[in-house]
Amino acid sequence: MLQQNYRQSELFAITTITVSIAVIGIVIGLTIPMVALRLNLAGISESIIGLISAAPAMGMLIISPFARYIVQWLGKRLAMLLATIISAISLLPLMGSLPLEFLFPLRLITGIASGVMICLGETWINELVPDNKRGRILAIYTTVFTISQLLGPSIIALYGVADKTPILISVLLHIISIVLFLMMDQKVGDKLAKDSEESHFSILRFIKVAPAICGGIIFFAFFDGTVLSMFPIYGLSVGHSEAIAAMMISAILAGDAIMQMPFGWLADHMNRTRLYRICGVITLLASLLLPIAMPHTLVIWPLLLVLGATAGAIYTIALVQIGQYFSGNDLMIANASAAMLWGIGNLSGPILAGAMSEISPSALPFLLVVMTGLFLVSTMDRFNLHVDALNRHTS
């Protein structure tokens, strides 16, 4: 009886979902740089490497609109279980030599599985947590995701690009997640409500009524993709060594990981829209200071920590607000919309930053300033009134 109650508890469900996002984080942090480095060593052109590196994000973009139908057919637990199995299977061919023409569709499948996990996982957690704890629980969720992304490159550094062990480790971690999903027996939020078909909410409607939330998601996806791919190049252009330039990414991610719990606590104890804007203003100031601080070793490190912390908090607060304003079928569609916007931002960031960096080495901080400015525009009261109106309509 005790065991059965444990399997049905909200804590066990949230833990299982959080473990699943850790697995996906490691998959992203491990396989994207590993595949890119392998292709580079094989003499493949940068355009092909870029296309294959973008395949996981494309997969997330493709599957997001179908999230509601997947839940309608299978339920969240079974859908996430199958997605975890598919993700693990899609990694196995990377343990050997794979013809180039098969690599793109294989990475696309990995992205589709990851998209299901992220979209359904974020929806389910928002359904399970009470609003007064939403900020802290989602902060743990995003922190675990960031730390797991950090682990990917560390595993590569330990074993090397050609070794099969990193992929084997990733597959074994999938098995832990699979076992947890098999054990879980959480009924709350698993299936769509019987009257969910009557909802007229849509992805376009979500973008129209919640531009501030959309702005935060696109901004952070753009930020994440741009920083991971282009910040080392920016660091090299300023005169830093390769090791220092790589460590700068770690500093940004560390700021993100360390500070999400404090920001999550703040999101539960103060006006979330105000906190959202404060994080945007600090991120804007940090982006403006980047060109000035980059040459100065003692100044740049704390600035990068602050930049990662406040940029990451924008995404955490966006997820918190999705759970605050939406519920039921609307919550599912809102999270599917968020996954689509993430794919768009994550794809466009590296492409735009790469193209503009050929014109000027300072393109990256310029783009961050522009994107943060656009995010702050999206938080203006005229846009937030749309969300408030929807909240009153659905409550």
Tab-separated table of C-alpha atoms in Angstrom:
chain	number	residue	atom	x	y	z
A	1	MET	CA	0.000	0.000	0.000
A	2	LEU	CA	2.805	2.392	0.940
A	3	GLN	CA	4.651	1.518	-2.267
A	4	GLN	CA	1.516	2.126	-4.355
A	5	ASN	CA	0.927	5.520	-2.699
A	6	TYR	CA	4.545	6.464	-3.349
A	7	ARG	CA	4.184	5.667	-7.048
A	8	GLN	CA	1.068	7.842	-7.193
A	9	SER	CA	2.592	10.777	-5.309
A	10	GLU	CA	3.144	14.152	-6.963
A	11	LEU	CA	6.715	14.243	-5.623
A	12	PHE	CA	7.604	11.000	-7.399
A	13	ALA	CA	6.018	12.252	-10.631
A	14	ILE	CA	7.896	15.567	-10.488
A	15	THR	CA	11.148	13.719	-9.705
A	16	THR	CA	10.613	11.356	-12.649
A	17	ILE	CA	9.929	14.250	-15.040
A	18	THR	CA	12.965	16.155	-13.763
A	19	VAL	CA	15.199	13.101	-14.254
A	20	SER	CA	13.870	12.826	-17.809
A	21	ILE	CA	14.847	16.446	-18.572
A	22	ALA	CA	18.308	15.753	-17.135
A	23	VAL	CA	18.684	12.892	-19.608
A	24	ILE	CA	17.589	15.144	-22.493
A	25	GLY	CA	19.989	17.857	-21.323
A	26	ILE	CA	22.889	15.415	-21.424
A	27	VAL	CA	21.786	14.207	-24.871
A	28	ILE	CA	21.825	17.797	-26.166
A	29	GLY	CA	25.046	18.810	-24.415
A	30	LEU	CA	26.832	15.598	-25.404
A	31	THR	CA	25.713	14.688	-28.908
A	32	ILE	CA	25.561	18.101	-30.624
A	33	PRO	CA	29.245	18.995	-30.032
A	34	MET	CA	30.344	15.359	-30.435
A	35	VAL	CA	28.715	14.959	-33.847
A	36	ALA	CA	29.995	18.361	-34.972
A	37	LEU	CA	33.573	17.552	-33.907
A	38	ARG	CA	33.467	14.125	-35.551
A	39	LEU	CA	32.271	15.643	-38.820
A	40	ASN	CA	34.910	18.354	-38.613
A	41	LEU	CA	37.664	15.759	-38.142
A	42	ALA	CA	36.273	13.888	-41.152
A	43	GLY	CA	36.670	17.009	-43.296
A	44	ILE	CA	32.942	17.724	-43.750
A	45	SER	CA	32.095	21.313	-44.735
A	46	GLU	CA	30.874	23.771	-42.087
A	47	SER	CA	27.536	24.258	-43.890
A	48	ILE	CA	26.776	20.520	-43.675
A	49	ILE	CA	27.898	20.441	-40.039
A	50	GLY	CA	25.606	23.383	-39.302
A	51	LEU	CA	22.650	21.695	-40.995
A	52	ILE	CA	23.135	18.425	-39.098
A	53	SER	CA	23.721	20.304	-35.826
A	54	ALA	CA	20.385	22.078	-36.377
A	55	ALA	CA	18.491	18.799	-36.915
A	56	PRO	CA	17.542	18.238	-33.217
A	57	ALA	CA	16.074	21.744	-32.965
A	58	MET	CA	14.191	21.130	-36.236
A	59	GLY	CA	12.798	17.911	-34.756
A	60	MET	CA	11.495	19.791	-31.705
A	61	LEU	CA	9.930	22.389	-34.005
A	62	ILE	CA	8.218	19.722	-36.132
A	63	ILE	CA	6.697	17.700	-33.283
A	64	SER	CA	5.475	20.583	-31.095
A	65	PRO	CA	2.159	21.237	-32.917
A	66	PHE	CA	1.208	17.572	-32.463
A	67	ALA	CA	1.775	17.445	-28.686
A	68	ARG	CA	-1.924	17.684	-27.855
A	69	TYR	CA	-2.827	14.820	-30.188
A	70	ILE	CA	-0.033	12.654	-28.804
A	71	VAL	CA	-1.399	13.128	-25.279
A	72	GLN	CA	-4.935	12.478	-26.517
A	73	TRP	CA	-3.857	9.144	-28.023
A	74	LEU	CA	-1.363	7.933	-25.416
A	75	GLY	CA	-1.414	10.069	-22.272
A	76	LYS	CA	1.663	11.896	-21.000
A	77	ARG	CA	3.294	9.031	-19.102
A	78	LEU	CA	3.167	6.540	-21.986
A	79	ALA	CA	4.147	9.202	-24.537
A	80	MET	CA	7.184	10.264	-22.480
A	81	LEU	CA	8.118	6.626	-21.867
A	82	LEU	CA	8.054	5.852	-25.611
A	83	ALA	CA	9.921	9.073	-26.408
A	84	THR	CA	12.664	8.090	-23.945
A	85	ILE	CA	12.977	4.661	-25.571
A	86	ILE	CA	13.112	6.220	-29.055
A	87	SER	CA	15.737	8.720	-27.891
A	88	ALA	CA	17.924	5.914	-26.524
A	89	ILE	CA	17.594	3.850	-29.719
A	90	SER	CA	18.423	6.889	-31.879
A	91	LEU	CA	21.755	7.267	-30.067
A	92	LEU	CA	22.946	3.682	-30.576
A	93	PRO	CA	24.051	4.142	-34.237
A	94	LEU	CA	26.419	6.913	-33.068
A	95	MET	CA	28.539	4.225	-31.395
A	96	GLY	CA	29.742	3.141	-34.836
A	97	SER	CA	30.515	4.726	-38.186
A	98	LEU	CA	27.369	6.029	-39.859
A	99	PRO	CA	26.918	7.091	-43.512
A	100	LEU	CA	26.505	10.858	-43.749
A	101	GLU	CA	23.127	10.626	-45.515
A	102	PHE	CA	21.639	8.784	-42.511
A	103	LEU	CA	22.955	11.224	-39.909
A	104	PHE	CA	20.488	14.068	-40.507
A	105	PRO	CA	17.292	11.949	-40.214
A	106	LEU	CA	18.766	10.167	-37.186
A	107	ARG	CA	19.440	13.473	-35.419
A	108	LEU	CA	15.974	14.662	-36.464
A	109	ILE	CA	14.447	11.639	-34.687
A	110	THR	CA	16.476	12.433	-31.565
A	111	GLY	CA	15.111	15.992	-31.680
A	112	ILE	CA	11.533	14.784	-32.098
A	113	ALA	CA	11.868	12.532	-29.039
A	114	SER	CA	13.466	15.372	-27.046
A	115	GLY	CA	10.676	17.740	-28.111
A	116	VAL	CA	8.009	15.367	-26.785
A	117	MET	CA	9.864	15.048	-23.475
A	118	ILE	CA	10.344	18.795	-23.015
A	119	CYS	CA	6.848	19.873	-24.092
A	120	LEU	CA	4.949	17.243	-22.093
A	121	GLY	CA	7.313	17.445	-19.117
A	122	GLU	CA	6.937	21.203	-18.703
A	123	THR	CA	3.160	20.911	-19.104
A	124	TRP	CA	2.862	18.132	-16.525
A	125	ILE	CA	5.016	19.815	-13.888
A	126	ASN	CA	2.972	23.007	-14.234
A	127	GLU	CA	-0.182	20.933	-13.682
A	128	LEU	CA	1.185	19.192	-10.597
A	129	VAL	CA	2.667	22.106	-8.612
A	130	PRO	CA	0.668	24.679	-6.602
A	131	ASP	CA	1.068	28.285	-7.738
A	132	ASN	CA	2.767	29.403	-4.516
A	133	LYS	CA	5.598	26.894	-5.148
A	134	ARG	CA	5.654	27.079	-8.953
A	135	GLY	CA	8.692	29.359	-9.181
A	136	ARG	CA	10.907	27.195	-6.974
A	137	ILE	CA	9.901	23.866	-8.541
A	138	LEU	CA	10.401	25.131	-12.100
A	139	ALA	CA	13.696	26.716	-11.029
A	140	ILE	CA	14.887	23.261	-9.924
A	141	TYR	CA	13.702	21.866	-13.261
A	142	THR	CA	15.595	24.476	-15.343
A	143	THR	CA	18.681	24.225	-13.108
A	144	VAL	CA	18.831	20.449	-13.613
A	145	PHE	CA	18.516	20.979	-17.368
A	146	THR	CA	21.383	23.518	-17.408
A	147	ILE	CA	23.686	21.377	-15.252
A	148	SER	CA	22.997	18.304	-17.385
A	149	GLN	CA	23.875	20.292	-20.507
A	150	LEU	CA	27.166	21.191	-18.833
A	151	LEU	CA	27.887	17.511	-18.154
A	152	GLY	CA	27.776	16.633	-21.865
A	153	PRO	CA	30.955	18.487	-22.915
A	154	SER	CA	32.663	17.321	-19.704
A	155	ILE	CA	32.031	13.671	-20.647
A	156	ILE	CA	33.455	14.353	-24.125
A	157	ALA	CA	36.529	15.995	-22.599
A	158	LEU	CA	37.045	12.967	-20.365
A	159	TYR	CA	36.700	10.232	-22.988
A	160	GLY	CA	37.377	11.987	-26.294
A	161	VAL	CA	35.302	12.420	-29.439
A	162	ALA	CA	35.891	8.984	-30.984
A	163	ASP	CA	35.270	6.909	-27.841
A	164	LYS	CA	31.992	4.953	-27.646
A	165	THR	CA	31.740	5.330	-23.857
A	166	PRO	CA	29.966	8.752	-23.822
A	167	ILE	CA	27.136	7.410	-25.979
A	168	LEU	CA	26.928	4.268	-23.843
A	169	ILE	CA	26.681	6.399	-20.686
A	170	SER	CA	23.890	8.429	-22.264
A	171	VAL	CA	21.950	5.293	-23.252
A	172	LEU	CA	22.305	3.854	-19.736
A	173	LEU	CA	20.941	7.095	-18.259
A	174	HIS	CA	17.907	6.668	-20.508
A	175	ILE	CA	17.296	3.295	-18.853
A	176	ILE	CA	17.057	4.958	-15.417
A	177	SER	CA	14.427	7.326	-16.804
A	178	ILE	CA	12.533	4.440	-18.436
A	179	VAL	CA	12.405	2.520	-15.139
A	180	LEU	CA	11.053	5.571	-13.301
A	181	PHE	CA	8.301	6.065	-15.893
A	182	LEU	CA	7.364	2.377	-15.608
A	183	MET	CA	7.122	2.742	-11.820
A	184	MET	CA	5.148	5.985	-11.890
A	185	ASP	CA	1.366	5.714	-11.539
A	186	GLN	CA	0.340	9.370	-11.613
A	187	LYS	CA	-3.192	9.958	-12.909
A	188	VAL	CA	-3.407	13.727	-12.328
A	189	GLY	CA	-2.743	15.510	-15.615
A	190	ASP	CA	-1.852	12.313	-17.479
A	191	LYS	CA	-4.816	12.408	-19.858
A	192	LEU	CA	-6.676	15.312	-21.426
A	193	ALA	CA	-9.977	16.295	-19.866
A	194	LYS	CA	-13.051	14.897	-21.615
A	195	ASP	CA	-14.232	18.384	-22.599
A	196	SER	CA	-10.797	19.474	-23.908
A	197	GLU	CA	-11.958	19.144	-27.518
A	198	GLU	CA	-14.216	22.173	-26.988
A	199	SER	CA	-11.280	24.550	-26.502
A	200	HIS	CA	-10.796	27.137	-29.240
A	201	PHE	CA	-7.325	28.059	-27.995
A	202	SER	CA	-4.515	27.750	-30.554
A	203	ILE	CA	-0.834	28.461	-31.055
A	204	LEU	CA	-1.610	31.711	-32.896
A	205	ARG	CA	-3.979	32.687	-30.084
A	206	PHE	CA	-1.255	32.023	-27.511
A	207	ILE	CA	1.186	34.279	-29.392
A	208	LYS	CA	-1.472	37.004	-29.612
A	209	VAL	CA	-2.531	36.994	-25.957
A	210	ALA	CA	0.863	36.278	-24.350
A	211	PRO	CA	3.534	38.206	-26.304
A	212	ALA	CA	5.560	38.856	-23.148
A	213	ILE	CA	5.871	35.131	-22.443
A	214	CYS	CA	6.651	34.468	-26.110
A	215	GLY	CA	9.254	37.239	-26.066
A	216	GLY	CA	11.017	35.689	-23.079
A	217	ILE	CA	11.123	32.221	-24.618
A	218	ILE	CA	12.396	33.414	-28.006
A	219	PHE	CA	14.979	35.614	-26.301
A	220	PHE	CA	16.429	32.855	-24.140
A	221	ALA	CA	16.399	30.293	-26.964
A	222	PHE	CA	18.244	32.812	-29.136
A	223	PHE	CA	20.622	33.566	-26.254
A	224	ASP	CA	21.282	29.884	-25.513
A	225	GLY	CA	21.947	28.904	-29.113
A	226	THR	CA	24.087	31.962	-29.837
A	227	VAL	CA	26.212	31.730	-26.694
A	228	LEU	CA	26.900	27.993	-27.060
A	229	SER	CA	27.918	28.277	-30.707
A	230	MET	CA	29.446	31.750	-31.146
A	231	PHE	CA	30.734	33.037	-27.789
A	232	PRO	CA	34.062	31.156	-28.013
A	233	ILE	CA	34.657	32.762	-31.417
A	234	TYR	CA	33.858	36.169	-29.950
A	235	GLY	CA	36.297	35.495	-27.109
A	236	LEU	CA	39.037	34.553	-29.583
A	237	SER	CA	38.417	37.721	-31.608
A	238	VAL	CA	39.028	39.810	-28.490
A	239	GLY	CA	42.379	38.093	-27.915
A	240	HIS	CA	41.641	35.400	-25.330
A	241	SER	CA	43.035	31.871	-25.667
A	242	GLU	CA	40.841	28.944	-26.739
A	243	ALA	CA	40.766	27.610	-23.157
A	244	ILE	CA	39.650	30.958	-21.721
A	245	ALA	CA	37.064	31.447	-24.473
A	246	ALA	CA	35.592	28.003	-23.721
A	247	MET	CA	35.572	28.711	-19.980
A	248	MET	CA	33.516	31.835	-20.655
A	249	ILE	CA	30.627	29.628	-21.802
A	250	SER	CA	30.964	27.643	-18.580
A	251	ALA	CA	30.788	30.881	-16.574
A	252	ILE	CA	27.552	31.911	-18.316
A	253	LEU	CA	25.995	28.469	-17.767
A	254	ALA	CA	27.217	28.438	-14.151
A	255	GLY	CA	25.511	31.776	-13.492
A	256	ASP	CA	22.348	30.328	-15.014
A	257	ALA	CA	22.493	27.149	-12.913
A	258	ILE	CA	23.465	28.736	-9.589
A	259	MET	CA	20.928	31.564	-9.555
A	260	GLN	CA	17.721	29.920	-10.758
A	261	MET	CA	16.676	28.789	-7.273
A	262	PRO	CA	16.966	32.331	-5.817
A	263	PHE	CA	15.059	33.727	-8.791
A	264	GLY	CA	12.471	30.964	-8.429
A	265	TRP	CA	11.998	31.952	-4.781
A	266	LEU	CA	11.590	35.594	-5.825
A	267	ALA	CA	9.016	34.557	-8.435
A	268	ASP	CA	6.951	33.034	-5.607
A	269	HIS	CA	7.245	36.108	-3.351
A	270	MET	CA	7.001	39.186	-5.602
A	271	ASN	CA	5.211	40.433	-8.687
A	272	ARG	CA	6.383	38.150	-11.508
A	273	THR	CA	5.967	40.722	-14.282
A	274	ARG	CA	8.144	43.194	-12.351
A	275	LEU	CA	10.799	40.525	-11.754
A	276	TYR	CA	10.622	39.598	-15.450
A	277	ARG	CA	11.388	43.206	-16.420
A	278	ILE	CA	14.155	43.592	-13.841
A	279	CYS	CA	15.923	40.535	-15.252
A	280	GLY	CA	15.551	41.987	-18.742
A	281	VAL	CA	17.037	45.346	-17.737
A	282	ILE	CA	20.029	43.704	-15.998
A	283	THR	CA	20.588	41.428	-19.020
A	284	LEU	CA	20.468	44.482	-21.305
A	285	LEU	CA	23.031	46.344	-19.181
A	286	ALA	CA	25.313	43.289	-19.036
A	287	SER	CA	25.108	42.913	-22.833
A	288	LEU	CA	25.967	46.595	-23.300
A	289	LEU	CA	28.999	46.208	-21.017
A	290	LEU	CA	30.324	43.089	-22.787
A	291	PRO	CA	32.528	44.882	-25.377
A	292	ILE	CA	34.024	47.061	-22.632
A	293	ALA	CA	34.612	44.244	-20.138
A	294	MET	CA	35.804	41.480	-22.506
A	295	PRO	CA	39.489	42.534	-22.621
A	296	HIS	CA	39.696	42.815	-18.820
A	297	THR	CA	40.091	39.387	-17.197
A	298	LEU	CA	39.105	40.421	-13.679
A	299	VAL	CA	35.947	42.233	-14.776
A	300	ILE	CA	34.539	39.841	-17.358
A	301	TRP	CA	33.977	36.803	-15.107
A	302	PRO	CA	31.459	38.339	-12.670
A	303	LEU	CA	29.733	40.026	-15.625
A	304	LEU	CA	29.324	36.679	-17.406
A	305	LEU	CA	27.900	35.111	-14.231
A	306	VAL	CA	25.334	37.923	-13.981
A	307	LEU	CA	24.500	37.658	-17.697
A	308	GLY	CA	23.859	33.909	-17.434
A	309	ALA	CA	21.845	34.289	-14.219
A	310	THR	CA	19.411	36.945	-15.417
A	311	ALA	CA	19.052	35.567	-18.970
A	312	GLY	CA	18.273	32.121	-17.530
A	313	ALA	CA	15.809	33.641	-15.070
A	314	ILE	CA	13.838	35.131	-17.965
A	315	TYR	CA	13.164	31.618	-19.251
A	316	THR	CA	12.306	30.266	-15.791
A	317	ILE	CA	9.835	33.088	-15.153
A	318	ALA	CA	8.301	32.575	-18.608
A	319	LEU	CA	7.579	28.928	-17.703
A	320	VAL	CA	6.180	29.999	-14.341
A	321	GLN	CA	3.814	32.467	-16.039
A	322	ILE	CA	2.627	29.812	-18.488
A	323	GLY	CA	1.545	27.707	-15.507
A	324	GLN	CA	0.061	30.772	-13.806
A	325	TYR	CA	-2.155	31.864	-16.711
A	326	PHE	CA	-3.034	28.623	-18.507
A	327	SER	CA	-4.528	25.283	-17.483
A	328	GLY	CA	-5.863	22.061	-18.985
A	329	ASN	CA	-5.826	21.857	-22.759
A	330	ASP	CA	-4.780	25.514	-23.016
A	331	LEU	CA	-1.686	24.716	-20.938
A	332	MET	CA	-0.774	21.910	-23.343
A	333	ILE	CA	-1.122	24.218	-26.354
A	334	ALA	CA	0.823	26.982	-24.580
A	335	ASN	CA	3.730	24.639	-23.880
A	336	ALA	CA	3.634	23.319	-27.460
A	337	SER	CA	3.785	26.929	-28.641
A	338	ALA	CA	6.700	27.566	-26.307
A	339	ALA	CA	8.547	24.553	-27.753
A	340	MET	CA	7.981	25.865	-31.287
A	341	LEU	CA	9.231	29.323	-30.338
A	342	TRP	CA	12.250	27.740	-28.665
A	343	GLY	CA	13.074	25.915	-31.896
A	344	ILE	CA	12.780	29.123	-33.910
A	345	GLY	CA	14.993	31.107	-31.526
A	346	ASN	CA	17.551	28.329	-31.129
A	347	LEU	CA	17.842	27.910	-34.903
A	348	SER	CA	17.984	31.592	-35.821
A	349	GLY	CA	20.481	32.654	-33.140
A	350	PRO	CA	23.606	30.809	-34.352
A	351	ILE	CA	22.767	31.424	-38.034
A	352	LEU	CA	22.282	35.189	-37.575
A	353	ALA	CA	25.248	35.555	-35.204
A	354	GLY	CA	27.503	33.582	-37.534
A	355	ALA	CA	26.563	35.684	-40.557
A	356	MET	CA	26.940	38.993	-38.725
A	357	SER	CA	30.219	37.976	-37.070
A	358	GLU	CA	31.785	37.894	-40.527
A	359	ILE	CA	30.947	41.603	-40.799
A	360	SER	CA	32.036	42.643	-37.297
A	361	PRO	CA	33.547	40.792	-34.282
A	362	SER	CA	31.244	42.841	-32.029
A	363	ALA	CA	28.109	41.443	-33.691
A	364	LEU	CA	27.348	39.061	-30.833
A	365	PRO	CA	26.906	41.645	-28.047
A	366	PHE	CA	25.052	43.872	-30.523
A	367	LEU	CA	22.584	41.062	-31.252
A	368	LEU	CA	22.133	40.349	-27.540
A	369	VAL	CA	21.357	44.029	-26.927
A	370	VAL	CA	18.799	44.074	-29.759
A	371	MET	CA	17.119	40.839	-28.646
A	372	THR	CA	16.987	41.923	-24.990
A	373	GLY	CA	15.528	45.256	-26.080
A	374	LEU	CA	12.821	43.475	-28.077
A	375	PHE	CA	12.080	41.280	-25.070
A	376	LEU	CA	11.620	44.345	-22.848
A	377	VAL	CA	9.257	45.855	-25.429
A	378	SER	CA	7.174	42.658	-25.247
A	379	THR	CA	6.763	43.138	-21.467
A	380	MET	CA	5.094	46.538	-21.844
A	381	ASP	CA	1.722	46.890	-20.113
A	382	ARG	CA	-0.205	47.068	-23.377
A	383	PHE	CA	0.860	43.473	-24.102
A	384	ASN	CA	0.475	42.117	-20.575
A	385	LEU	CA	-3.133	43.288	-20.537
A	386	HIS	CA	-3.885	40.604	-23.139
A	387	VAL	CA	-2.703	37.892	-20.751
A	388	ASP	CA	-4.665	39.381	-17.859
A	389	ALA	CA	-7.791	39.434	-19.994
A	390	LEU	CA	-7.296	35.782	-20.936
A	391	ASN	CA	-6.717	34.892	-17.281
A	392	ARG	CA	-10.019	36.509	-16.315
A	393	HIS	CA	-11.765	34.769	-19.203
A	394	THR	CA	-10.491	31.267	-18.299
A	395	SER	CA	-10.874	31.569	-14.525
